[in-house]
C-alpha cells in the first residue's frame, strides 16, 4: 500500500513538473516561437516595458515614444492589443482624425500621464481578441494567453525572419526572430485604405517615419497584403 502511495506521489510530481515546463506553450509552434522571440526582445530592454494600471495593459515603448501594448486581462476592455502611434506626423500628411471610423480607431489628445510626463497626440489601433476573463501572471504570461486565444493570427515571414501578428484585416505588428538580424526589430503595418479615405496623402509621408507599401503577396501563410503604410523600429536607437 505504501509503495502505491509513493508511486502516486511521484507521478503527481512528474505531472506537476511537466505542466510547469509547458506553461508558456500556446498550442501552436509558430505562436510558441513568436512568444519566445517577443519575450527575448522585452527582456533585452526591460526599461522599455511598463504597465498601465487603468487600462490593465502592458506596454513596450519604441524609440519614437510610440508603443505596442497587450492586455493583462482580456475581459478588462476591448483593446487586447494596441498600436499606439504619434498622430501628428500622419495629420501633417493630410489625415483627418475625425473621418476615421470611431469603432476602429481611437484618438488621445496630448496631455500628462499619471507620473506627470508629457504625452503627444496619439492615434491608437486597438484589437479585441476575446472577452474571456483571465488571471494572468506578468507580461509574459499575458502575451502567452493572448496568442493562445487565437493562434491563427500569428504567422512567420521567412524572407524577413519576422513573426507577424494580425490585428484585423491588413493591420499587423511584426517582430524579429532574433535581435541583430537587421534594423527592423519591430514593425507597425497599417492598412492604407481607411487612412487614405480619411485624407492621408501617401506622397506626403516622407518626413513622417512611415513608408507606403503597395499591395503584394506576403511570404507568410496569411497570403496577400493590401496597400499598407509601415513604420520600422530599430530598438537599439
Coordinates of N, CA, C and O in Angstrom, one line a residue, residues 26 31-32 34-35 81 142-152 154 165 175:
X26 N 1.6 27.8 -26.3 CA 0.3 28.3 -26.8 C -0.5 27.3 -27.5 O -1.7 27.5 -27.7
X31 N 3.2 30.2 -33.0 CA 2.9 31.1 -31.9 C 3.8 30.9 -30.8 O 4.2 31.9 -30.1
X32 N 4.2 29.6 -30.5 CA 5.2 29.4 -29.5 C 6.5 30.1 -29.8 O 7.1 30.8 -28.9
X34 N 7.0 32.6 -31.8 CA 6.8 34.1 -31.8 C 6.8 34.6 -30.3 O 7.4 35.7 -30.0
X35 N 6.2 33.9 -29.4 CA 6.2 34.2 -28.0 C 7.6 34.3 -27.4 O 8.0 35.3 -26.8
X81 N -4.9 44.1 -27.8 CA -3.7 44.5 -28.4 C -3.9 46.0 -28.8 O -5.0 46.4 -29.2
X142 N 0.7 37.1 -19.8 CA -0.3 37.8 -20.5 C -0.2 37.6 -22.0 O -1.2 37.3 -22.7
X143 N 1.0 37.7 -22.6 CA 1.2 37.6 -24.0 C 0.9 36.1 -24.4 O 0.3 35.8 -25.5
X144 N 1.3 35.2 -23.6 CA 1.1 33.8 -23.9 C -0.4 33.5 -24.0 O -0.9 32.8 -25.0
X145 N -1.2 34.0 -23.1 CA -2.7 33.8 -23.1 C -3.3 34.4 -24.3 O -4.2 33.8 -24.9
X146 N -2.9 35.6 -24.7 CA -3.4 36.3 -25.9 C -3.1 35.5 -27.1 O -4.0 35.3 -28.0
X147 N -1.9 35.1 -27.3 CA -1.5 34.3 -28.5 C -2.2 33.0 -28.5 O -2.7 32.5 -29.6
X148 N -2.4 32.3 -27.4 CA -3.1 31.0 -27.3 C -4.5 31.2 -27.7 O -5.1 30.3 -28.2
X149 N -5.1 32.3 -27.3 CA -6.6 32.5 -27.6 C -6.9 32.6 -29.1 O -8.0 32.3 -29.5
X150 N -5.9 32.9 -29.9 CA -6.1 33.0 -31.3 C -4.8 32.8 -32.1 O -4.2 33.8 -32.6
X151 N -4.3 31.6 -32.1 CA -3.0 31.3 -32.7 C -3.0 31.5 -34.3 O -1.9 31.7 -34.8
X152 N -4.2 31.5 -34.9 CA -4.2 31.8 -36.3 C -3.8 33.2 -36.7 O -3.6 33.4 -37.9
X154 N -1.1 34.5 -35.8 CA 0.3 34.6 -35.8 C 0.9 33.8 -37.0 O 0.4 32.7 -37.4
X165 N 1.9 39.4 -36.3 CA 0.7 39.3 -35.5 C -0.4 40.1 -36.2 O -0.3 41.4 -36.3
X175 N 7.7 41.4 -35.4 CA 8.9 41.5 -34.6 C 9.9 40.5 -35.1 O 9.6 39.4 -35.6

